[in-house]
Structures are given as C-alpha cells and as structure tokens.
C-alpha cells in the first residue's frame, strides 16, 4: 500500500486523537493534523513502514506538535513581545528579575482580558490615558476606571499567590 493511501486511512483516527488533546479549538486540531501528515510525507523514506505501523509515528508526532504549540502559547502573554521592552532597566540580580517576571506574567494571565490589556498599555508600555483611550476606542473615564480596577485585581491576585 502506498504512503498516500496509508495517510488517508489514518487521518480520521489521527483527527480524533488530536481533538482529544486540543478540545478548545477545531482549527488548531486541523493545523496539527495537517502538519503531522505533511511531516510524514516529507520523511517517508525514513519512517520504516516495513517494520512498524505508521500510526504510532503519526500519533507521537501529533502529540509532540500539540506540546510544542502549548509551550509556545504559554511562553509570552498574547499581545506582548520582548522587543517592546528593549529599554528595561538592568537588574543586578538576574534570578530575582526572572522570578518577578514569572510572578507578574502569571498574575496578568489570571486577569480578565480587558483588565490585562489596560495594564499592558498603561504600565508596561507607558502610554498615557488619552492615547490608550484613542487606541482602544473607549472613553478616557473607562480607561481610568479599568486601570484602577485592574491594579486592585492584580494586587489581590499577587497577594493570594504569595500567601
């Protein structure tokens, strides 16, 4: 049996397996399945289909792709990029800075999206209230209110994390 037919035969089972791992996003499931099948096609000469079933290779590769995607998504909160913080002050103690960043990132993740967005714009990017209001298309009073609420929520979140 040719590789193409084997891949077509295994696709429904592979799709069900990936869907059991990535239950929230059907588009992400399809991306993982397609990437897995593409890699199988590209590595056809190295798969050793004569000695072992291709299904094991497909499932292991799909699982690894799901894990890689999960790690990539959790590395940096959405909307933030390292180049935005190029002018950060130097920390004498790198370990302390890393710990602070982990705690802050975890705290930000626990906030609702609207509060996280306001804190990033106002405190991390240093934008003024009017600039944030214009950029987000919301009134200045809403920016002030959300900033106040978000700072309080972040303090509570970080306080409960420290306890």
Coordinates of N, CA, C and O in Angstrom, one line a residue:
X1 N 0.9 -1.2 0.0 CA 0.0 0.0 0.0 C 0.9 1.2 0.0 O 1.9 1.3 0.7
X2 N 0.6 2.2 -0.8 CA 1.4 3.4 -0.9 C 1.2 4.3 0.3 O 0.2 4.2 1.1
X3 N 2.1 5.2 0.6 CA 2.1 6.0 1.7 C 0.9 6.9 1.7 O 0.2 7.2 2.7
X4 N 0.5 7.5 0.5 CA -0.6 8.3 0.4 C -1.9 7.7 0.9 O -2.7 8.3 1.7
X5 N -2.1 6.4 0.5 CA -3.3 5.7 1.0 C -3.3 5.4 2.5 O -4.3 5.5 3.2
X6 N -2.1 5.1 3.0 CA -2.0 4.9 4.4 C -2.3 6.1 5.2 O -3.0 6.1 6.3
X7 N -1.8 7.3 4.7 CA -2.1 8.5 5.4 C -3.6 8.9 5.4 O -4.2 9.3 6.4
X8 N -4.2 8.6 4.2 CA -5.7 8.9 4.1 C -6.4 8.0 5.1 O -7.4 8.4 5.7
X9 N -6.0 6.7 5.2 CA -6.7 5.8 6.1 C -6.5 6.2 7.5 O -7.5 6.0 8.3
X10 N -5.4 6.7 7.9 CA -5.1 7.0 9.3 C -5.7 8.4 9.7 O -5.8 8.7 10.9
X11 N -6.0 9.3 8.7 CA -6.4 10.6 9.0 C -7.6 10.7 10.0 O -7.5 11.5 11.0
X12 N -8.7 10.0 9.9 CA -9.8 10.1 10.8 C -9.4 9.8 12.3 O -9.7 10.5 13.2
X13 N -8.6 8.7 12.4 CA -8.2 8.3 13.8 C -7.2 9.4 14.3 O -7.3 9.7 15.5
X14 N -6.3 9.9 13.5 CA -5.4 10.9 13.9 C -6.2 12.2 14.3 O -5.9 12.8 15.4
X15 N -7.2 12.6 13.6 CA -8.0 13.7 13.9 C -8.7 13.6 15.2 O -8.7 14.5 16.0
X16 N -9.3 12.4 15.5 CA -9.9 12.1 16.8 C -8.9 12.2 17.9 O -9.2 12.8 19.0
X17 N -7.7 11.7 17.7 CA -6.7 11.7 18.8 C -6.3 13.1 19.1 O -6.3 13.5 20.2
X18 N -6.0 13.9 18.1 CA -5.6 15.3 18.3 C -6.8 16.1 18.9 O -6.5 16.9 19.8
X19 N -8.0 15.8 18.5 CA -9.1 16.6 19.1 C -9.3 16.2 20.5 O -9.7 17.1 21.3
X20 N -8.9 15.0 21.0 CA -9.0 14.7 22.4 C -7.9 15.5 23.2 O -8.1 15.7 24.4
X21 N -6.8 15.9 22.5 CA -5.7 16.6 23.2 C -6.0 18.1 23.2 O -5.7 18.8 24.1
X22 N -6.6 18.6 22.1 CA -6.9 20.0 21.9 C -8.4 20.2 21.8 O -8.9 20.3 20.7
X23 N -9.1 20.2 22.9 CA -10.5 20.2 22.9 C -11.1 21.6 22.6 O -12.3 21.7 22.2
X24 N -10.4 22.7 22.7 CA -11.0 24.0 22.6 C -11.0 24.6 21.2 O -11.8 25.5 20.9
X25 N -10.2 24.2 20.3 CA -10.0 24.9 19.0 C -10.0 23.9 17.8 O -8.9 23.3 17.6
X26 N -11.1 23.8 17.1 CA -11.1 22.8 16.0 C -10.1 23.2 14.9 O -9.6 22.4 14.1
X27 N -9.8 24.5 14.7 CA -8.9 25.0 13.7 C -7.5 24.6 14.1 O -6.7 24.2 13.2
X28 N -7.2 24.6 15.3 CA -5.8 24.2 15.8 C -5.7 22.7 15.6 O -4.6 22.2 15.2
X29 N -6.8 21.9 15.8 CA -6.7 20.5 15.6 C -6.4 20.2 14.2 O -5.5 19.4 13.9
X30 N -7.1 20.9 13.3 CA -6.8 20.7 11.8 C -5.4 21.1 11.4 O -4.8 20.4 10.7
X31 N -4.9 22.1 12.0 CA -3.5 22.5 11.7 C -2.5 21.4 12.2 O -1.6 21.1 11.5
X32 N -2.7 20.9 13.4 CA -1.8 19.8 13.9 C -1.9 18.6 13.0 O -0.9 18.0 12.6
X33 N -3.1 18.2 12.6 CA -3.3 17.0 11.7 C -2.6 17.2 10.4 O -1.8 16.4 9.9
X34 N -2.8 18.4 9.8 CA -2.1 18.7 8.5 C -0.6 18.7 8.6 O 0.1 18.2 7.8
X35 N -0.1 19.3 9.7 CA 1.3 19.4 9.9 C 1.9 18.0 10.1 O 3.0 17.6 9.6
X36 N 1.2 17.1 10.8 CA 1.6 15.8 11.1 C 1.7 15.0 9.7 O 2.7 14.3 9.5
X37 N 0.6 15.1 8.9 CA 0.6 14.4 7.7 C 1.7 14.9 6.7 O 2.3 14.1 6.0
X38 N 1.9 16.2 6.7 CA 3.0 16.8 5.9 C 4.3 16.2 6.3 O 5.1 15.9 5.4
X39 N 4.6 16.2 7.6 CA 5.9 15.6 8.0 C 6.0 14.2 7.7 O 7.1 13.7 7.3
X40 N 4.9 13.4 7.7 CA 5.0 12.0 7.3 C 5.4 11.9 5.9 O 6.2 11.1 5.5
X41 N 4.8 12.8 5.1 CA 5.0 12.7 3.6 C 6.5 13.1 3.4 O 7.2 12.5 2.5
X42 N 7.0 14.1 4.1 CA 8.3 14.6 3.8 C 9.4 13.6 4.3 O 10.5 13.5 3.8
X43 N 9.1 12.9 5.4 CA 10.0 11.9 6.0 C 9.7 10.5 5.5 O 10.1 9.5 6.2
X44 N 9.0 10.3 4.4 CA 8.5 9.0 4.0 C 9.7 8.0 3.9 O 9.5 6.8 4.3
X45 N 10.8 8.4 3.5 CA 11.9 7.4 3.3 C 12.6 7.0 4.6 O 13.2 6.0 4.7
X46 N 12.3 7.7 5.7 CA 12.9 7.4 7.0 C 11.9 6.8 8.0 O 12.3 6.5 9.1
X47 N 10.7 6.5 7.6 CA 9.6 6.1 8.5 C 9.8 4.6 8.9 O 9.3 4.2 9.9
X48 N 10.4 3.8 8.1 CA 10.5 2.4 8.4 C 9.1 1.7 8.4 O 8.8 1.0 9.4
X49 N 8.3 1.9 7.4 CA 6.9 1.4 7.4 C 6.9 -0.1 7.3 O 5.9 -0.7 7.7
X50 N 8.0 -0.7 6.9 CA 8.0 -2.2 6.8 C 8.1 -2.9 8.1 O 7.6 -4.0 8.3
X51 N 8.7 -2.2 9.1 CA 9.0 -2.8 10.4 C 8.0 -2.4 11.5 O 7.9 -3.1 12.5
X52 N 7.3 -1.3 11.3 CA 6.4 -0.9 12.3 C 5.3 -0.1 11.7 O 5.5 0.6 10.6
X53 N 4.1 -0.1 12.3 CA 3.0 0.7 11.7 C 3.2 2.2 11.7 O 3.8 2.7 12.7
X54 N 2.7 2.9 10.7 CA 2.9 4.3 10.6 C 2.1 5.0 11.6 O 2.4 6.2 12.1
X55 N 1.0 4.4 12.1 CA 0.1 5.0 13.0 C 0.8 5.5 14.3 O 0.5 6.6 14.8
X56 N 1.7 4.7 14.8 CA 2.4 5.0 16.1 C 3.2 6.3 15.8 O 3.3 7.2 16.7
X57 N 3.9 6.4 14.7 CA 4.7 7.6 14.3 C 3.8 8.8 14.2 O 4.1 9.9 14.7
X58 N 2.7 8.7 13.6 CA 1.7 9.8 13.4 C 1.2 10.3 14.7 O 1.2 11.5 15.0
X59 N 0.8 9.4 15.6 CA 0.3 9.8 16.9 C 1.4 10.5 17.8 O 1.1 11.5 18.4
X60 N 2.6 9.9 17.8 CA 3.7 10.5 18.5 C 4.0 11.9 18.0 O 4.2 12.9 18.8
X61 N 4.1 12.0 16.7 CA 4.4 13.3 16.1 C 3.3 14.4 16.4 O 3.6 15.5 16.7
X62 N 2.1 14.0 16.3 CA 1.0 14.9 16.6 C 1.0 15.3 18.0 O 0.8 16.5 18.4
X63 N 1.3 14.4 18.9 CA 1.4 14.7 20.4 C 2.5 15.7 20.6 O 2.3 16.7 21.3
X64 N 3.7 15.5 20.0 CA 4.8 16.4 20.1 C 4.4 17.8 19.6 O 4.8 18.8 20.2
X65 N 3.7 17.9 18.5 CA 3.3 19.2 17.9 C 2.3 19.9 18.8 O 2.4 21.1 19.0
X66 N 1.4 19.1 19.5 CA 0.5 19.8 20.4 C 1.3 20.3 21.6 O 1.0 21.5 22.0
X67 N 2.2 19.6 22.1 CA 3.0 20.0 23.3 C 3.8 21.3 22.9 O 3.9 22.2 23.6
X68 N 4.4 21.2 21.7 CA 5.2 22.4 21.3 C 4.3 23.6 21.1 O 4.7 24.7 21.5
X69 N 3.2 23.5 20.6 CA 2.2 24.6 20.4 C 1.8 25.2 21.8 O 1.7 26.4 22.0
X70 N 1.5 24.3 22.7 CA 1.1 24.7 24.1 C 2.3 25.4 24.7 O 2.0 26.5 25.3
X71 N 3.5 25.0 24.6 CA 4.6 25.7 25.2 C 4.8 27.0 24.6 O 5.1 28.0 25.3
X72 N 4.6 27.1 23.3 CA 4.8 28.4 22.6 C 3.8 29.4 23.1 O 4.1 30.6 23.3
X73 N 2.5 28.9 23.2 CA 1.4 29.9 23.6 C 1.6 30.3 25.0 O 1.2 31.5 25.4
X74 N 2.1 29.5 25.9 CA 2.2 30.0 27.3 C 3.5 30.7 27.6 O 3.7 31.3 28.7
X75 N 4.4 30.8 26.7 CA 5.7 31.5 26.9 C 5.6 33.0 27.2 O 6.2 33.5 28.1
X76 N 4.8 33.7 26.4 CA 4.6 35.1 26.5 C 3.1 35.4 26.4 O 2.4 34.9 25.5
X77 N 2.6 36.2 27.2 CA 1.1 36.6 27.1 C 0.8 37.2 25.8 O 1.7 37.9 25.2
X78 N -0.4 37.0 25.3 CA -0.8 37.5 24.0 C -0.7 39.0 23.9 O -1.0 39.7 24.9
X79 N -0.1 39.5 22.8 CA -0.1 40.9 22.7 C 1.2 41.6 23.2 O 1.5 42.7 23.0
X80 N 2.1 40.8 23.8 CA 3.3 41.3 24.3 C 4.5 40.7 23.6 O 4.5 39.5 23.3
X81 N 5.5 41.5 23.3 CA 6.7 41.0 22.6 C 7.9 41.5 23.3 O 7.9 42.6 23.8
X82 N 8.9 40.7 23.3 CA 10.1 41.1 24.0 C 10.7 42.4 23.5 O 11.3 43.2 24.3
X83 N 10.6 42.7 22.2 CA 11.2 43.9 21.7 C 10.5 45.2 22.2 O 11.0 46.3 22.1
X84 N 9.3 45.1 22.7 CA 8.6 46.2 23.3 C 9.3 46.7 24.6 O 9.0 47.8 25.0
X85 N 10.1 45.9 25.2 CA 10.7 46.2 26.5 C 12.2 46.3 26.4 O 12.9 45.9 27.3
X86 N 12.7 46.8 25.2 CA 14.1 46.9 25.0 C 14.8 47.9 25.9 O 16.0 47.7 26.3
X87 N 14.1 48.9 26.4 CA 14.7 49.9 27.3 C 14.5 49.6 28.8 O 14.5 50.5 29.6
X88 N 14.3 48.3 29.1 CA 14.1 48.0 30.5 C 15.4 48.2 31.3 O 16.5 48.1 30.8
X89 N 15.3 48.6 32.6 CA 16.5 48.8 33.4 C 17.2 47.5 33.7 O 16.5 46.4 33.7
X90 N 18.5 47.5 33.8 CA 19.3 46.3 34.2 C 19.0 46.0 35.6 O 18.9 46.8 36.5
X91 N 18.9 44.7 35.9 CA 18.7 44.2 37.2 C 20.0 43.6 37.7 O 20.7 42.9 36.9
X92 N 20.4 43.9 38.9 CA 21.7 43.4 39.4 C 21.6 41.9 39.6 O 22.5 41.1 39.3
X93 N 20.4 41.4 40.0 CA 20.2 40.0 40.3 C 19.3 39.5 39.2 O 18.1 39.7 39.3
X94 N 19.8 38.7 38.3 CA 19.1 38.2 37.2 C 18.0 37.2 37.7 O 16.9 37.2 37.2
X95 N 18.3 36.4 38.6 CA 17.4 35.4 39.1 C 16.2 36.1 39.7 O 15.0 35.6 39.6
X96 N 16.4 37.2 40.5 CA 15.3 37.9 41.0 C 14.4 38.5 40.0 O 13.2 38.5 40.1
X97 N 15.0 39.0 38.9 CA 14.2 39.6 37.8 C 13.4 38.5 37.1 O 12.3 38.8 36.7
X98 N 14.0 37.3 36.9 CA 13.2 36.2 36.3 C 12.0 35.8 37.2 O 10.9 35.6 36.7
X99 N 12.3 35.7 38.5 CA 11.2 35.4 39.4 C 10.1 36.4 39.4 O 8.9 36.1 39.3
X100 N 10.5 37.7 39.4 CA 9.5 38.8 39.3 C 8.7 38.7 38.0 O 7.4 38.9 38.0
X101 N 9.3 38.4 36.9 CA 8.7 38.3 35.6 C 7.7 37.2 35.6 O 6.6 37.3 35.1
X102 N 8.1 36.0 36.2 CA 7.2 34.9 36.2 C 6.0 35.2 37.0 O 4.8 34.9 36.6
X103 N 6.2 35.8 38.2 CA 5.0 36.1 39.1 C 4.1 37.1 38.4 O 2.9 36.9 38.4
X104 N 4.7 38.1 37.8 CA 3.9 39.2 37.1 C 3.1 38.6 35.9 O 1.9 38.8 35.8
X105 N 3.8 37.8 35.1 CA 3.1 37.1 34.0 C 2.0 36.2 34.4 O 0.9 36.3 33.8
X106 N 2.2 35.5 35.4 CA 1.2 34.6 36.0 C 0.0 35.4 36.5 O -1.2 35.1 36.2
X107 N 0.3 36.5 37.2 CA -0.8 37.4 37.7 C -1.6 38.0 36.6 O -2.8 38.1 36.6
X108 N -0.9 38.4 35.5 CA -1.6 39.0 34.4 C -2.5 38.0 33.7 O -3.6 38.3 33.2
X109 N -2.0 36.8 33.6 CA -2.8 35.7 32.9 C -4.1 35.5 33.6 O -5.1 35.1 33.0
X110 N -4.1 35.7 34.9 CA -5.3 35.4 35.7 C -6.4 36.5 35.6 O -7.5 36.3 36.0
X111 N -6.0 37.7 35.1 CA -6.9 38.8 35.0 C -7.8 38.6 33.7 O -7.4 38.0 32.7
X112 N -9.0 39.2 33.7 CA -9.8 39.3 32.5 C -9.0 40.0 31.4 O -8.2 40.9 31.7
X113 N -9.3 39.7 30.2 CA -8.6 40.3 29.0 C -8.6 41.8 29.0 O -7.6 42.4 28.7
X114 N -9.8 42.4 29.3 CA -9.9 43.9 29.3 C -9.0 44.5 30.3 O -8.3 45.5 30.0
X115 N -8.9 43.9 31.5 CA -8.0 44.5 32.5 C -6.5 44.3 32.2 O -5.7 45.2 32.4
X116 N -6.2 43.1 31.7 CA -4.8 42.8 31.3 C -4.4 43.8 30.2 O -3.3 44.3 30.2
X117 N -5.3 44.0 29.2 CA -5.0 44.9 28.1 C -4.7 46.4 28.6 O -3.7 47.0 28.2
X118 N -5.5 46.8 29.5 CA -5.3 48.2 30.1 C -3.9 48.3 30.8 O -3.2 49.2 30.6
X119 N -3.6 47.3 31.6 CA -2.4 47.3 32.4 C -1.2 47.3 31.5 O -0.2 47.9 31.7
X120 N -1.2 46.5 30.4 CA -0.1 46.4 29.5 C 0.1 47.8 28.8 O 1.2 48.3 28.8
X121 N -1.0 48.4 28.3 CA -0.9 49.7 27.7 C -0.4 50.8 28.6 O 0.6 51.5 28.3
X122 N -1.0 50.9 29.8 CA -0.7 52.0 30.7 C 0.7 51.8 31.4 O 1.5 52.7 31.5
X123 N 0.9 50.6 32.0 CA 2.0 50.4 32.9 C 3.2 49.8 32.2 O 4.4 50.2 32.5
X124 N 3.0 48.8 31.4 CA 4.2 48.2 30.7 C 4.7 49.0 29.5 O 5.9 49.1 29.3
X125 N 3.7 49.5 28.7 CA 4.1 50.3 27.6 C 4.3 51.8 27.8 O 4.7 52.6 27.0
X126 N 3.8 52.2 29.0 CA 3.9 53.6 29.5 C 3.1 54.6 28.7 O 3.5 55.8 28.5
X127 N 2.0 54.2 28.2 CA 1.1 55.1 27.4 C 0.2 55.9 28.3 O -0.2 55.5 29.3
X128 N -0.1 57.1 27.9 CA -1.0 58.0 28.6 C -2.5 57.6 28.4 O -2.8 56.9 27.5
X129 N -3.3 58.1 29.3 CA -4.7 57.7 29.3 C -5.4 58.1 28.0 O -6.2 57.3 27.5
X130 N -5.1 59.3 27.5 CA -5.8 59.7 26.2 C -5.3 58.9 25.1 O -6.1 58.5 24.2
X131 N -4.0 58.5 25.1 CA -3.5 57.7 24.0 C -4.1 56.3 24.0 O -4.5 55.8 23.0
X132 N -4.3 55.7 25.2 CA -4.9 54.4 25.3 C -6.3 54.5 24.9 O -6.8 53.6 24.2
X133 N -7.0 55.5 25.4 CA -8.5 55.7 25.0 C -8.7 55.7 23.5 O -9.5 55.1 23.0
X134 N -7.8 56.6 22.9 CA -7.9 56.7 21.4 C -7.6 55.4 20.7 O -8.3 55.0 19.8
X135 N -6.6 54.7 21.2 CA -6.1 53.5 20.6 C -7.2 52.3 20.7 O -7.3 51.5 19.8
X136 N -7.8 52.3 21.9 CA -8.8 51.2 22.1 C -10.2 51.6 21.7 O -11.1 50.8 21.7
X137 N -10.4 52.9 21.4 CA -11.7 53.4 21.1 C -12.7 53.4 22.2 O -13.9 53.1 22.1
X138 N -12.2 53.7 23.4 CA -13.1 53.8 24.6 C -12.9 55.1 25.3 O -11.9 55.8 25.1
X139 N -13.8 55.6 26.1 CA -13.7 56.9 26.8 C -12.5 56.9 27.8 O -12.2 55.9 28.3
X140 N -12.0 58.1 28.0 CA -10.9 58.2 29.0 C -11.3 57.8 30.4 O -10.6 57.1 31.1
X141 N -12.6 58.1 30.8 CA -13.0 57.6 32.1 C -13.0 56.1 32.2 O -12.7 55.6 33.3
X142 N -13.3 55.4 31.1 CA -13.3 53.9 31.1 C -11.9 53.4 31.3 O -11.6 52.5 32.0
X143 N -10.9 54.1 30.7 CA -9.5 53.7 30.8 C -9.1 53.9 32.3 O -8.5 53.0 32.9
X144 N -9.5 55.0 32.9 CA -9.1 55.3 34.3 C -9.7 54.2 35.2 O -9.1 53.7 36.1
X145 N -11.0 54.0 35.0 CA -11.8 53.0 35.8 C -11.2 51.6 35.7 O -10.9 50.9 36.7
X146 N -10.9 51.2 34.4 CA -10.4 49.9 34.2 C -9.0 49.7 34.8 O -8.6 48.7 35.3
X147 N -8.2 50.8 34.7 CA -6.8 50.8 35.2 C -6.9 50.6 36.7 O -6.2 49.8 37.3
X148 N -7.7 51.4 37.4 CA -7.9 51.3 38.8 C -8.3 49.9 39.3 O -7.7 49.2 40.1
X149 N -9.3 49.4 38.6 CA -9.9 48.0 38.9 C -8.8 47.0 38.6 O -8.7 46.0 39.4
X150 N -8.1 47.1 37.5 CA -7.1 46.1 37.1 C -6.0 46.1 38.1 O -5.5 45.0 38.5
X151 N -5.5 47.2 38.6 CA -4.4 47.3 39.5 C -4.8 46.6 40.8 O -4.1 45.8 41.4
X152 N -6.1 46.9 41.3 CA -6.6 46.3 42.5 C -6.7 44.7 42.3 O -6.3 44.0 43.2
X153 N -7.2 44.3 41.2 CA -7.3 42.9 40.9 C -5.9 42.2 40.9 O -5.8 41.1 41.4
X154 N -5.0 42.9 40.3 CA -3.6 42.3 40.2 C -3.0 42.2 41.5 O -2.3 41.2 41.9
X155 N -3.2 43.2 42.4 CA -2.7 43.2 43.7 C -3.3 42.0 44.5 O -2.6 41.3 45.2
X156 N -4.6 41.8 44.4 CA -5.2 40.7 45.1 C -4.7 39.4 44.5 O -4.4 38.5 45.3
X157 N -4.5 39.3 43.2 CA -4.0 38.0 42.6 C -2.6 37.7 43.1 O -2.3 36.6 43.5
X158 N -1.8 38.8 43.1 CA -0.4 38.6 43.5 C -0.3 38.3 45.0 O 0.6 37.6 45.5
X159 N -1.2 39.0 45.8 CA -1.2 38.7 47.2 C -1.6 37.3 47.5 O -1.0 36.7 48.4
X160 N -2.6 36.8 46.8 CA -3.0 35.4 47.1 C -2.0 34.4 46.6 O -1.9 33.3 47.1
X161 N -1.2 34.8 45.6 CA -0.2 33.9 45.1 C 1.0 33.8 46.1 O 1.6 32.8 46.2
X162 N 1.2 34.9 46.8 CA 2.4 34.9 47.7 C 2.0 34.2 49.0 O 2.9 33.7 49.7
X163 N 0.7 34.1 49.3 CA 0.3 33.5 50.6 C 0.4 32.0 50.5 O 0.6 31.3 49.6

